[in-house]
Amino acid sequence: MTITIPRKCHPILRPMWEAVNQRGISHSEFARRAGVSSHAIRNWREGTSPTLANLEACLNTVGLKLVIVPTVEPRFK
């Protein structure tokens, strides 16, 4: 089963949905494995933002992690 990734989905979530689809995990199974409600995950596809803890749990479920990297030019010196 493939999860549709809407155009309005936040770009940071796209790699997660692509990984879920590559692994053939259903929406409900993904939520269960990550320990996040199906309702919350469904809302992320529609434009709401996950909490950091929920995002990390979901990313870890499909072998991904969130990494912060410096920008080219800092805004504040």
C-alpha positions as YAML, in Angstrom:
chain: A
units: angstrom
residues:
- id: 1
  name: MET
  ca: [0.00, 0.00, 0.00]
- id: 2
  name: THR
  ca: [1.40, 3.40, -0.97]
- id: 3
  name: ILE
  ca: [0.76, 6.49, 1.13]
- id: 4
  name: THR
  ca: [-0.05, 9.50, -1.02]
- id: 5
  name: ILE
  ca: [2.23, 12.48, -0.32]
- id: 6
  name: PRO
  ca: [0.26, 15.69, -0.88]
- id: 7
  name: ARG
  ca: [2.01, 18.70, -2.42]
- id: 8
  name: LYS
  ca: [1.23, 20.77, 0.68]
- id: 9
  name: CYS
  ca: [3.07, 18.31, 2.94]
- id: 10
  name: HIS
  ca: [6.02, 19.97, 4.69]
- id: 11
  name: PRO
  ca: [9.28, 19.25, 2.79]
- id: 12
  name: ILE
  ca: [11.02, 17.91, 5.88]
- id: 13
  name: LEU
  ca: [8.43, 15.12, 6.06]
- id: 14
  name: ARG
  ca: [8.74, 14.01, 2.42]
- id: 15
  name: PRO
  ca: [11.78, 11.74, 2.92]
- id: 16
  name: MET
  ca: [9.97, 10.05, 5.80]
- id: 17
  name: TRP
  ca: [6.89, 9.31, 3.67]
- id: 18
  name: GLU
  ca: [9.11, 8.11, 0.82]
- id: 19
  name: ALA
  ca: [10.88, 5.72, 3.21]
- id: 20
  name: VAL
  ca: [7.53, 4.46, 4.53]
- id: 21
  name: ASN
  ca: [6.38, 3.78, 0.96]
- id: 22
  name: GLN
  ca: [9.66, 2.07, 0.01]
- id: 23
  name: ARG
  ca: [9.23, -0.30, 2.94]
- id: 24
  name: GLY
  ca: [5.58, -0.97, 2.11]
- id: 25
  name: ILE
  ca: [4.39, -0.01, 5.59]
- id: 26
  name: SER
  ca: [0.74, 0.93, 5.95]
- id: 27
  name: HIS
  ca: [-0.30, 4.17, 7.59]
- id: 28
  name: SER
  ca: [-1.67, 2.43, 10.70]
- id: 29
  name: GLU
  ca: [1.31, 0.07, 11.00]
- id: 30
  name: PHE
  ca: [3.72, 3.00, 10.74]
- id: 31
  name: ALA
  ca: [1.87, 4.83, 13.51]
- id: 32
  name: ARG
  ca: [1.86, 1.70, 15.70]
- id: 33
  name: ARG
  ca: [5.59, 1.05, 15.22]
- id: 34
  name: ALA
  ca: [6.47, 4.69, 15.95]
- id: 35
  name: GLY
  ca: [4.16, 4.92, 18.97]
- id: 36
  name: VAL
  ca: [2.35, 7.92, 17.50]
- id: 37
  name: SER
  ca: [-1.39, 8.21, 16.93]
- id: 38
  name: SER
  ca: [-2.68, 7.52, 13.43]
- id: 39
  name: HIS
  ca: [-4.69, 10.73, 13.66]
- id: 40
  name: ALA
  ca: [-1.55, 12.82, 14.29]
- id: 41
  name: ILE
  ca: [0.31, 11.21, 11.39]
- id: 42
  name: ARG
  ca: [-2.64, 11.74, 9.07]
- id: 43
  name: ASN
  ca: [-2.72, 15.43, 10.02]
- id: 44
  name: TRP
  ca: [0.98, 15.83, 9.15]
- id: 45
  name: ARG
  ca: [0.19, 14.88, 5.57]
- id: 46
  name: GLU
  ca: [-2.39, 17.66, 5.51]
- id: 47
  name: GLY
  ca: [-0.15, 20.46, 6.75]
- id: 48
  name: THR
  ca: [0.10, 20.36, 10.54]
- id: 49
  name: SER
  ca: [3.53, 20.07, 12.16]
- id: 50
  name: PRO
  ca: [4.64, 17.20, 14.38]
- id: 51
  name: THR
  ca: [6.24, 17.66, 17.77]
- id: 52
  name: LEU
  ca: [9.98, 17.08, 17.74]
- id: 53
  name: ALA
  ca: [9.63, 13.94, 19.86]
- id: 54
  name: ASN
  ca: [7.01, 12.45, 17.51]
- id: 55
  name: LEU
  ca: [9.03, 13.37, 14.43]
- id: 56
  name: GLU
  ca: [12.14, 11.69, 15.83]
- id: 57
  name: ALA
  ca: [10.18, 8.56, 16.75]
- id: 58
  name: CYS
  ca: [8.75, 8.32, 13.23]
- id: 59
  name: LEU
  ca: [12.06, 8.98, 11.53]
- id: 60
  name: ASN
  ca: [13.78, 6.35, 13.67]
- id: 61
  name: THR
  ca: [11.10, 3.84, 12.68]
- id: 62
  name: VAL
  ca: [12.22, 4.02, 9.03]
- id: 63
  name: GLY
  ca: [15.96, 4.38, 9.69]
- id: 64
  name: LEU
  ca: [16.20, 8.17, 9.36]
- id: 65
  name: LYS
  ca: [17.30, 10.88, 11.77]
- id: 66
  name: LEU
  ca: [16.91, 14.62, 12.04]
- id: 67
  name: VAL
  ca: [20.20, 16.51, 11.79]
- id: 68
  name: ILE
  ca: [20.85, 20.21, 12.30]
- id: 69
  name: VAL
  ca: [23.57, 21.70, 10.12]
- id: 70
  name: PRO
  ca: [24.93, 25.24, 9.98]
- id: 71
  name: THR
  ca: [23.70, 27.59, 7.31]
- id: 72
  name: VAL
  ca: [26.16, 29.14, 4.88]
- id: 73
  name: GLU
  ca: [25.99, 32.55, 6.55]
- id: 74
  name: PRO
  ca: [24.86, 33.02, 10.18]
- id: 75
  name: ARG
  ca: [22.09, 35.58, 10.65]
- id: 76
  name: PHE
  ca: [23.45, 36.82, 13.98]
- id: 77
  name: LYS
  ca: [27.09, 37.40, 14.85]
...
